[in-house]
Coordinates of C-alpha atoms and ligand atoms in Angstrom, one line a residue:
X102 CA 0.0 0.0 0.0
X103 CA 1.7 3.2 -1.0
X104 CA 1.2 6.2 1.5
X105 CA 1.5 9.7 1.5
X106 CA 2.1 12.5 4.4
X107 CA 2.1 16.4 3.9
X108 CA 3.9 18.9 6.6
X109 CA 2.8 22.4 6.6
X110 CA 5.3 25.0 7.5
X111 CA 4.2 27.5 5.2
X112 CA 2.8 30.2 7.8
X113 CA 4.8 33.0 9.4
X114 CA 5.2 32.2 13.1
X115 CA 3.8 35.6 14.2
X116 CA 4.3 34.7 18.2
X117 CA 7.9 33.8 17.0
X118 CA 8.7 37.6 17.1
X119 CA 11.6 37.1 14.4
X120 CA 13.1 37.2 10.7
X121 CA 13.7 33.9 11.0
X122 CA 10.5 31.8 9.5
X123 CA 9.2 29.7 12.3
X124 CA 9.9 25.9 10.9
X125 CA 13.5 27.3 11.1
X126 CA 13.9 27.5 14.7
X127 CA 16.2 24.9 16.1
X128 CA 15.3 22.6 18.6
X129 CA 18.2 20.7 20.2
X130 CA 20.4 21.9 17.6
X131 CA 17.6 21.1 14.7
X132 CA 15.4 23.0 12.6
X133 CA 12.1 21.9 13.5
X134 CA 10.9 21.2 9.7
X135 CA 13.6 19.1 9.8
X136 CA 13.0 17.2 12.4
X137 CA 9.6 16.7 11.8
X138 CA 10.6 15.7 8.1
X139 CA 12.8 13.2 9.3
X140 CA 10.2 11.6 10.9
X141 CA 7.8 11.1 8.8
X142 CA 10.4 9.9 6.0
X143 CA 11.3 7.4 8.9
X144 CA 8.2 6.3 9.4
X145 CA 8.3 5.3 6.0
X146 CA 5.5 7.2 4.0
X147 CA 6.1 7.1 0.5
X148 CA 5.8 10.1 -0.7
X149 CA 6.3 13.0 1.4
X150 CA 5.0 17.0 0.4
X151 CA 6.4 20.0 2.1
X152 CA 3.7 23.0 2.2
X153 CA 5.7 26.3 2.0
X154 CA 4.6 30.0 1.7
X155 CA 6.5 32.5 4.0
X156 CA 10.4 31.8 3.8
X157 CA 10.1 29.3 1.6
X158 CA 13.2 29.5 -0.2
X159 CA 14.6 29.3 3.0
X160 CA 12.6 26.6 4.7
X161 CA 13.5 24.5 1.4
X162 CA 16.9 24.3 1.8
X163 CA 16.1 22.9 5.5
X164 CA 14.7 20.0 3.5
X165 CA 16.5 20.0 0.6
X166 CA 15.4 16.6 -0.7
X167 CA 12.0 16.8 0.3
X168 CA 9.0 17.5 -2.5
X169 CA 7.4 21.0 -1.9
X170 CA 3.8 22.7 -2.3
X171 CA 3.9 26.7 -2.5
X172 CA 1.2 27.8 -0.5
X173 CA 1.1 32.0 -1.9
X174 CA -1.2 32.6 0.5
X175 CA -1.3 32.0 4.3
X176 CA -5.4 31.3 4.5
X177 CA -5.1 29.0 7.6
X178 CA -4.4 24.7 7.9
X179 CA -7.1 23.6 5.7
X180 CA -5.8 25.9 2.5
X181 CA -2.4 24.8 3.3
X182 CA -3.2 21.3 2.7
X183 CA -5.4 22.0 -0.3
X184 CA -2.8 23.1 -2.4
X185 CA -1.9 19.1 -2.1
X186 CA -4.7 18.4 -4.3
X187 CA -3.3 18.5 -7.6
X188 CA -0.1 16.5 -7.0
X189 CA -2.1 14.1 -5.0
X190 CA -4.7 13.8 -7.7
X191 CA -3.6 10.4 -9.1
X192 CA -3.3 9.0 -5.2
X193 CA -6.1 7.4 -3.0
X194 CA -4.9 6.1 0.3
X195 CA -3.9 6.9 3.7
X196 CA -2.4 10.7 3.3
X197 CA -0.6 11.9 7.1
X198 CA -0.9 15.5 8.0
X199 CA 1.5 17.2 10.2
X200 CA 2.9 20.9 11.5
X201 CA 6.1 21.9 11.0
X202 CA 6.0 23.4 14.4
X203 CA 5.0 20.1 16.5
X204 CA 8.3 18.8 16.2
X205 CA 8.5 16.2 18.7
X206 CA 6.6 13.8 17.3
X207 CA 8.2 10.3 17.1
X208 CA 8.7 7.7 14.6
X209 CA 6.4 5.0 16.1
X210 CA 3.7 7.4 16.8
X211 CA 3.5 8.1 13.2
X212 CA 3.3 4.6 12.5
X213 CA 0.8 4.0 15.4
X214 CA -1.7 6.1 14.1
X215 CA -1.8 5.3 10.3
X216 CA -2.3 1.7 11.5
X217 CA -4.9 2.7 13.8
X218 CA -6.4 5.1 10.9
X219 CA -6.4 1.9 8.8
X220 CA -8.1 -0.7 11.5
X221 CA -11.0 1.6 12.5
X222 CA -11.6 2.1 8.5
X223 CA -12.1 6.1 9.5
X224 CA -12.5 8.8 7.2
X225 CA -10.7 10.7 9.3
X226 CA -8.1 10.0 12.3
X227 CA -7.0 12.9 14.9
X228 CA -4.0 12.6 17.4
X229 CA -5.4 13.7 20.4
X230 CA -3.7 14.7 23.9
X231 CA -4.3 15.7 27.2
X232 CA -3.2 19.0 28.7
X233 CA -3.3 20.3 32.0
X234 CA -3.3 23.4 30.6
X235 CA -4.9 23.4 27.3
X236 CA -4.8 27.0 26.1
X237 CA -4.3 27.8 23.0
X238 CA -4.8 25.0 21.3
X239 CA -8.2 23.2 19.6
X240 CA -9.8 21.8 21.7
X241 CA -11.8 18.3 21.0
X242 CA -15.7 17.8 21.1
X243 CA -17.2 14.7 21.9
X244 CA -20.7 13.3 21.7
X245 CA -22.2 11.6 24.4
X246 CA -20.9 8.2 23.4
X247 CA -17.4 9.6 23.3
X248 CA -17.3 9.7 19.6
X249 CA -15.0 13.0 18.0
X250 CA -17.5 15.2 16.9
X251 CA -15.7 18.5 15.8
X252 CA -12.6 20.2 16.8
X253 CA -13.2 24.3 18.0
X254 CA -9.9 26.7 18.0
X255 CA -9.2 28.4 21.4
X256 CA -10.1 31.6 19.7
X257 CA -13.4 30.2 18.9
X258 CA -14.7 28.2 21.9
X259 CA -17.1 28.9 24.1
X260 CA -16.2 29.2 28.3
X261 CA -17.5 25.7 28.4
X262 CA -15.3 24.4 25.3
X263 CA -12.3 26.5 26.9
X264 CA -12.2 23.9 29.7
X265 CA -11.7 20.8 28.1
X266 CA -8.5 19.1 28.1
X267 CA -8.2 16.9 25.2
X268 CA -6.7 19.0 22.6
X269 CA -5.8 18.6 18.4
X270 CA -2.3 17.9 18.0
X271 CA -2.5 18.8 15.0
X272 CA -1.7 15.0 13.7
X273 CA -4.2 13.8 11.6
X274 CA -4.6 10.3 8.9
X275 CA -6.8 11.0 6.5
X276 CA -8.8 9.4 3.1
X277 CA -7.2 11.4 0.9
X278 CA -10.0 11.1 -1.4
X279 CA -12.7 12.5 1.0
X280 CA -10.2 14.7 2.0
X281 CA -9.9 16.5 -1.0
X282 CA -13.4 16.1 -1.0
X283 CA -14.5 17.9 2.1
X284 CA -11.6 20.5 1.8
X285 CA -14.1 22.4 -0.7
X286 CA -16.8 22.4 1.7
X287 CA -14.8 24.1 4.3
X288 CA -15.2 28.3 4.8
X289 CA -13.5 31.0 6.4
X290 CA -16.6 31.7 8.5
X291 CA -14.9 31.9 11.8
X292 CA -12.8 34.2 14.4
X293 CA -9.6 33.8 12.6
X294 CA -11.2 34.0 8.9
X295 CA -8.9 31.5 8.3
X296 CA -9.7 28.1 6.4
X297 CA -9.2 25.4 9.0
X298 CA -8.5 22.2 8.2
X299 CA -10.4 20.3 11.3
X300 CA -13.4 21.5 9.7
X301 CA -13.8 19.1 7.3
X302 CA -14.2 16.6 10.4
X303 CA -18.2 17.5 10.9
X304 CA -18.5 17.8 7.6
X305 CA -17.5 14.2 7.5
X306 CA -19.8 12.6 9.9
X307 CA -22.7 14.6 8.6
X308 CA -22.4 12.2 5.8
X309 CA -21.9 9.2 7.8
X310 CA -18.1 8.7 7.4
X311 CA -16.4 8.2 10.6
X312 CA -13.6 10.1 12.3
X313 CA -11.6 8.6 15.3
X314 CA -9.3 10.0 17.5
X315 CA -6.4 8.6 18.6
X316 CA -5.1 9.8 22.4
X317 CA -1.2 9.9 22.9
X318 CA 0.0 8.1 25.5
X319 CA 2.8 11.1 26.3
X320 CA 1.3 14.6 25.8
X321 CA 4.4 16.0 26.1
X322 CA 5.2 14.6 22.0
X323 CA 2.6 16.9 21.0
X324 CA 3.6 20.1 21.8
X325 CA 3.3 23.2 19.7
X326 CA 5.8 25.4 19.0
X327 CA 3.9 29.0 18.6
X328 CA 6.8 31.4 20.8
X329 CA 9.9 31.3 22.4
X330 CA 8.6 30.3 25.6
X331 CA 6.9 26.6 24.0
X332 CA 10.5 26.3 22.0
X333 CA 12.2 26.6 25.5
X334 CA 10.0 24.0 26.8
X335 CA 10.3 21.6 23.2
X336 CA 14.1 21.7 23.5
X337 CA 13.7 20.7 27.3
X338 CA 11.7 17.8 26.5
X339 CA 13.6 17.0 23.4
X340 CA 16.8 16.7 25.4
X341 CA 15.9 15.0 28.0
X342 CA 14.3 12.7 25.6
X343 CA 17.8 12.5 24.1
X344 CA 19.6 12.1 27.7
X345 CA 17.8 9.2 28.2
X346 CA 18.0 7.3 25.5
X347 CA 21.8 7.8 26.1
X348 CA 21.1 6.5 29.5
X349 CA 20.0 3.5 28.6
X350 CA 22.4 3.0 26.2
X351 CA 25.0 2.7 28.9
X352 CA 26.1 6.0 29.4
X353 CA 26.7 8.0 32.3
X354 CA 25.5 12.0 32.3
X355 CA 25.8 13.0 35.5
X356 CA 23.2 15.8 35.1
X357 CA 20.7 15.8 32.4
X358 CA 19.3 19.0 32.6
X359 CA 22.9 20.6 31.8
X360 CA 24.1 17.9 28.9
X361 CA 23.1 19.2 25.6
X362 CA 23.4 16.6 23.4
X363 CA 21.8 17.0 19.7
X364 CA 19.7 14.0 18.0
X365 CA 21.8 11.7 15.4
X366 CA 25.2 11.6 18.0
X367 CA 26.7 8.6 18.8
X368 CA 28.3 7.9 22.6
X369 CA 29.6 4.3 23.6
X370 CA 29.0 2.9 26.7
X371 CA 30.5 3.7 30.2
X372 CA 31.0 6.6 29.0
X373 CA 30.8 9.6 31.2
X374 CA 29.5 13.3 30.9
X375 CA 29.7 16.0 33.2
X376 CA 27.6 18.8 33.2
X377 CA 27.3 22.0 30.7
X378 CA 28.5 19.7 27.6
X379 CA 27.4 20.1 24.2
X380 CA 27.5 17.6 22.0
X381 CA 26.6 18.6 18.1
X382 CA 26.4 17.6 14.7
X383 CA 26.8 14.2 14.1
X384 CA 29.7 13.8 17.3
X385 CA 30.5 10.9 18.3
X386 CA 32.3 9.6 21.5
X387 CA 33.5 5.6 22.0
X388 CA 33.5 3.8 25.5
X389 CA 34.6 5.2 28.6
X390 CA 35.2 8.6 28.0
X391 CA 35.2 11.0 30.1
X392 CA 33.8 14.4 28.5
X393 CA 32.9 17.6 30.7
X394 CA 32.3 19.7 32.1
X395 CA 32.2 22.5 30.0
X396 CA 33.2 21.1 26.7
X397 CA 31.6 21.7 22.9
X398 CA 32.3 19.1 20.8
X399 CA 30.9 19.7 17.0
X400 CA 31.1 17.0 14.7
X401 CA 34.2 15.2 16.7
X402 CA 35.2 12.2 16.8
X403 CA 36.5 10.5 20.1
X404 CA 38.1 7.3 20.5
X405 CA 38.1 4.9 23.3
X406 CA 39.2 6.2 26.8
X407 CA 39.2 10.0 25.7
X408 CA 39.0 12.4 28.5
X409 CA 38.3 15.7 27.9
X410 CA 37.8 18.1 30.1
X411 CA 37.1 22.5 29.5
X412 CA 37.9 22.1 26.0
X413 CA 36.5 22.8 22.5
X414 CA 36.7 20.4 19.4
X415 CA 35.3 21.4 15.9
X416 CA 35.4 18.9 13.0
X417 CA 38.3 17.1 14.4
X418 CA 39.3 13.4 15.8
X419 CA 41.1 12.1 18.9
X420 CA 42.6 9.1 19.4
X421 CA 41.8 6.6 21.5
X422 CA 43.4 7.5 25.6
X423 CA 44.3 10.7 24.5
X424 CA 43.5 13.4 27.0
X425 CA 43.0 17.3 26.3
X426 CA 42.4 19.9 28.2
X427 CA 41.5 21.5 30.4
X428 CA 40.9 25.0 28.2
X429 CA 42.1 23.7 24.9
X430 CA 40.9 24.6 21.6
X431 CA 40.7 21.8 18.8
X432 CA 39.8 23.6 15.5
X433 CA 38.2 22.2 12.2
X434 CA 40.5 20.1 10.4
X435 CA 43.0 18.1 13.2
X436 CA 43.8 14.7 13.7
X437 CA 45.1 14.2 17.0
X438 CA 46.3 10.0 17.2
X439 CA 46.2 7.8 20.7
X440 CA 47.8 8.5 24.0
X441 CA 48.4 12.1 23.2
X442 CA 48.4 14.9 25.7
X443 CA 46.9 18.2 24.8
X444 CA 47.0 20.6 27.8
X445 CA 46.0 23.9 28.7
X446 CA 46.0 26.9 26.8
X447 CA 46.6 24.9 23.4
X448 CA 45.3 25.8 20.4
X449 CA 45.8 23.1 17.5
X450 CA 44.3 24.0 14.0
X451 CA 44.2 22.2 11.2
X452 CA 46.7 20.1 11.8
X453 CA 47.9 15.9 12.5
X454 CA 49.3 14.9 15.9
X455 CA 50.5 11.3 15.7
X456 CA 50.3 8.8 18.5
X457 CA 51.9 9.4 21.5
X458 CA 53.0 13.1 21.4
X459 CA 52.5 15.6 23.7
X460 CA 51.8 19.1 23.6
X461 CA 51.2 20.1 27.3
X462 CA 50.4 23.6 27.7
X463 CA 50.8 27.0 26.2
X464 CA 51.3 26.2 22.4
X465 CA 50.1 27.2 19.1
X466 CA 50.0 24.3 16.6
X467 CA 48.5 25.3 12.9
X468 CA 49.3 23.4 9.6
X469 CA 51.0 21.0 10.9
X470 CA 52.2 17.3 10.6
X471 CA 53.3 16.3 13.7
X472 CA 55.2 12.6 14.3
X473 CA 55.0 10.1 17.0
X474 CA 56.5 10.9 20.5
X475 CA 57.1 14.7 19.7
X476 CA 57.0 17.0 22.9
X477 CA 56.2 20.1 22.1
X478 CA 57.7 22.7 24.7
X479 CA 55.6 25.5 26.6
X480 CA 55.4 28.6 24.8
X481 CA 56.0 27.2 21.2
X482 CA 54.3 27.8 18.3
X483 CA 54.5 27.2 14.3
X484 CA 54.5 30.6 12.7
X485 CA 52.1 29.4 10.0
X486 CA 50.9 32.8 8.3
X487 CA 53.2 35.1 6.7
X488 CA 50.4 37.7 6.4
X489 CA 49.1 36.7 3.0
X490 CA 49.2 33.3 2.9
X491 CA 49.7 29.6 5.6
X492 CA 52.4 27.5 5.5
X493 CA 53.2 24.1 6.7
X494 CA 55.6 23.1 9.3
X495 CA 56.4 19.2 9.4
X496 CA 58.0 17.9 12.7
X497 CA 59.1 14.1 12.5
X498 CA 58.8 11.4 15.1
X499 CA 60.7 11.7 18.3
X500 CA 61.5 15.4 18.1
X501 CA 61.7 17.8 20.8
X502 CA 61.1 21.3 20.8
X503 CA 61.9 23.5 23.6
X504 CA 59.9 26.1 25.1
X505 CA 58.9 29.1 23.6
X506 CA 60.4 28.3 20.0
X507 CA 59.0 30.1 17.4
X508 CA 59.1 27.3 13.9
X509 CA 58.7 29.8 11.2
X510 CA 57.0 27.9 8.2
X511 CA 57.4 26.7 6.0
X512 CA 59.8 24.3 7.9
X513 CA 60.7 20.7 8.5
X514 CA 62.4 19.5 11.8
X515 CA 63.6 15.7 11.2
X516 CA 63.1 12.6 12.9
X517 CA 64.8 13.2 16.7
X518 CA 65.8 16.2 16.4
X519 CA 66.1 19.0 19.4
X520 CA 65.4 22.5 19.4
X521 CA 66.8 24.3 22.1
X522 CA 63.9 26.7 23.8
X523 CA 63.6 30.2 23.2
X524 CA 65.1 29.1 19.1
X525 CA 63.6 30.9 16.4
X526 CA 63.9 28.6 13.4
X527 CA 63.7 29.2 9.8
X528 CA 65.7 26.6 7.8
X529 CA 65.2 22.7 8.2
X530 CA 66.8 20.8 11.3
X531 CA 68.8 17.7 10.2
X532 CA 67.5 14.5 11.9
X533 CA 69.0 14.1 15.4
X534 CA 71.0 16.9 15.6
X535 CA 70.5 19.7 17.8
X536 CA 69.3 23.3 16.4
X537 CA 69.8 26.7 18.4
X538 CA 68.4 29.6 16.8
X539 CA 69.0 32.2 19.9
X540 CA 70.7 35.3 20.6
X541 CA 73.8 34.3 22.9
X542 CA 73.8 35.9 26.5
X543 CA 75.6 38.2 27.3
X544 CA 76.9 39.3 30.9
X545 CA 78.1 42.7 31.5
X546 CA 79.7 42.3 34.7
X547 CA 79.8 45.2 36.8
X548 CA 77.2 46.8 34.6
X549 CA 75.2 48.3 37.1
X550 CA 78.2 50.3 39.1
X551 CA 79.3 52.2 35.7
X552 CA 75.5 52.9 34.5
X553 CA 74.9 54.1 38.3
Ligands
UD1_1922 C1 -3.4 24.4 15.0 C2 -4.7 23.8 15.0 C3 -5.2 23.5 16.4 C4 -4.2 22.6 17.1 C5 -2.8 23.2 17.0 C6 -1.8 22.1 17.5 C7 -5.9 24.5 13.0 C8 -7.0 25.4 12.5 N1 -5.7 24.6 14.3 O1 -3.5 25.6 15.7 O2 -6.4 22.9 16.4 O3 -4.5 22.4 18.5 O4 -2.4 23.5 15.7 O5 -0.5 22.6 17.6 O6 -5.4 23.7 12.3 N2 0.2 26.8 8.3 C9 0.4 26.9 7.0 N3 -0.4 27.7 6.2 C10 -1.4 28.4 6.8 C11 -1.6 28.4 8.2 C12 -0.7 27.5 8.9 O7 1.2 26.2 6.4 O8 -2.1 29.2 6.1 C13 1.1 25.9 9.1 C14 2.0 26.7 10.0 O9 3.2 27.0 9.4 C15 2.1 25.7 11.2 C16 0.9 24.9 11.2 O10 0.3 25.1 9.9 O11 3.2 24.9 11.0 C17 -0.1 25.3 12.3 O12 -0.5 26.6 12.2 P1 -0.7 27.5 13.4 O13 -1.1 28.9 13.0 O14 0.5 27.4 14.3 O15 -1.9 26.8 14.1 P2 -2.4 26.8 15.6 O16 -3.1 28.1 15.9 O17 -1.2 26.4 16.5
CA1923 CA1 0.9 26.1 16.1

């Protein structure tokens, strides 16, 4: 059975307050179209439609791969969805609607309810929640034998109606032929003057087709995103959601509400993280590690027995019992191999670090190709950038260089050599021999009594 699912995200997110189109607000590091994209693809619907009006361009590219709808025209839920109807045409089947700002929905739920949809034979199938405190949202009407009768926006409902608690999600499995059908029934005859799609619901059971609802287990998965204060409370319940999963996995975070941890990162068991930690884009950590607190890491890869500690790593990978930090700063490009030290205060940039070297504190590291058990002294740094362009320095296995050298690339240092501290070096060190590029000292004895 092929099936299809359309997300809206075509309106302009007034409550937002911002430039940014509302679908484009991140949640846990995620746009929310995307996430809720995601999802639905996951949940396997065949063919998936994007409704898009305000900042569409820019919602697109969110989705890049998804199919879209132009909506011109923001003229409420139930227009959004009608401007499915004419590449839906050739389809009759099951057809999933969704928000683009009710991004927490999960996978299985998705599933859940178009089997649900499916076994009741309905017309029309609502995902349905409880709320505590319902405002804001539809809420749903019920006859006397509990059957869904119609669904009435907050803006809409009578005092009575304002107190129910089971809301519309906003969720919905539809006949996509009766759909289409009922959509031209609907009117804008209502506080909003918008066309809302709900309202095809009574029109439905007027003609004897029936419409189910379907109640969530976990009303939290339903949440709408309409301001800043609901996307504070989305990413809340999104990462804890993430935490645990974690959790259960194996891994240790010692504080939940202060480990940030996007969706799609990977972190292998016994592994431990301490609090204010952001993990982001695709990073992934192996087993017992120890991360935190206050590190970023964004798109990094960690081997085995890491532990990192007050430390940022972009784009880069570290070897497995490496450790770094505390305040180090691991940018985009770096390979850093196994049982490395990178202390405090080191910056390493674009750069290779094979196993076993050490650069403890103090240092500035950029283009480089650093060998196996270098040490690289306090103080030193590769002089990389001549002011128009970067250079590379190449340091061979075994090398030392002493504190507060200054390697001016483009240089090469070869396999065990020295370089005495406080050298400023600018032509290539033979292997094992020792380089001193220093001023001598001199002593002016006495110097103080003829000055004086
Ligand atoms: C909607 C539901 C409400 C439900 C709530 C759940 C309607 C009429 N109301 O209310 O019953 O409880 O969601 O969160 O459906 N959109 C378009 N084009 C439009 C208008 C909206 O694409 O012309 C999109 C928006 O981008 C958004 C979604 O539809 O992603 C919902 O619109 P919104 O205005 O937020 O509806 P709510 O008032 O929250
Ligand atoms: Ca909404």
């Amino acid at each position: 059975m092929v099936t299809s699912a359309i997300v809206l995200a075509a309106g302009q997110g007034q409550r937002m307050k911002s430039e940014l189109p509302k679908p484009l607000h991140k949640v846990c590091g995620i746009p929310m179209v995307k996430l809720i994209v995601d999802n639905v693809c996951a949940a396997g619907f065949d063919r998936v439609y994007l409704v898009v009006g305000h900042g569409g361009d820019q919602v697109r590219q969110a989705v890049p791969h998804t199919e879209y709808v132009v909506q011109e025209e923001q003229l409420g839920t139930g227009h959004a969805v009608d401007q499915c109807r004419e590449v839906l045409a050739d389809f009759d089947g099951p057809v999933l609607v969704t928000y683009a700002d009710t991004p927490l929905f999960r996978v299985e739920t998705f599933k859940a309810v178009l089997e649900f949809h499916q076994k009741q034979g309905a017309a029309a199938t609502v995902i349905t929640a409880e709320f505590a405190d319902p405002t804001g949202y539809g809420r749903v009407i019920r006859d006397d034998r509990g059957y869904i009768r119609q669904i009435v926006e907050e803006k809409d409902a009578s005092d009575s109606e304002k107190q129910i608690k089971e809301i519309n999600t906003g969720t919905y499995c539809f006949d996509s032929r009766l759909l289409f059908q009922y959509l031209k029934e609907i009117t804008p005859d209502n506080a909003q003057a918008e066309y809302y799609l709900p309202d095809v619901i009574p029109l439905m059971i007027r003609d004897g087709h029936l419409a189910a609802a379907y109640l969530l287990q976990d009303a939290e998965e339903s949440i709408g995103v309409n301001d800043r204060v609901q996307l504070a409370q989305a990413e809340q319940i999104l990462r804890r959601r993430i935490c645990t999963e974690h959790m259960l996995n194996g891994v240790t975070i010692i504080n939940p509400d202060q480990t940030y941890i996007e969706p799609n990162c990977e972190i292998g068991r016994d592994s431990v993280i301490y609090p204010n930690t952001y993990i982001q884009k695709w990073a992934k950590i192996g087993k017992n590690c120890s991360v935190g607190p206050n590190v970023r890491l964004e798109a990094a890869v960690l081997g085995d027995h890491v532990t990192i500690e007050q430390a940022v790593v972009l784009e880069s990978s570290i070897g497995s019992e490496t450790t770094v930090g505390p305040f180090a700063y691991i940018r985009p490009g770096t390979r850093i191999g196994s049982r490395c030290r990178i202390g405090d205060f080191v910056e390493v940039k674009n750069s290779q670090v094979a196993d076993q070297s050490k650069i403890p504190h103090l240092a500035y590291v950029g283009d480089a190709v650093i060998g196996s058990g270098v040490n690289i002294g306090c103080g030193a740094i590769t002089v990389n950038y001549d002011g128009k362009q970067k250079h590379q320095t190449i340091i061979e296995d075994n090398c030392f260089i002493g504190s507060n050298s200054n390697l001016i690339a483009p240089v090469k240092i070869n396999q065990g050599a020295y370089v005495a501290a406080g050298s400023t070096i600018t032509k290539e060190v033979p292997a094992n021999s020792l380089a001193i590029g220093r001023a001598r000292q001199v002593n002016k004895e006495g110097w103080k009594k003829t000055e004086g």
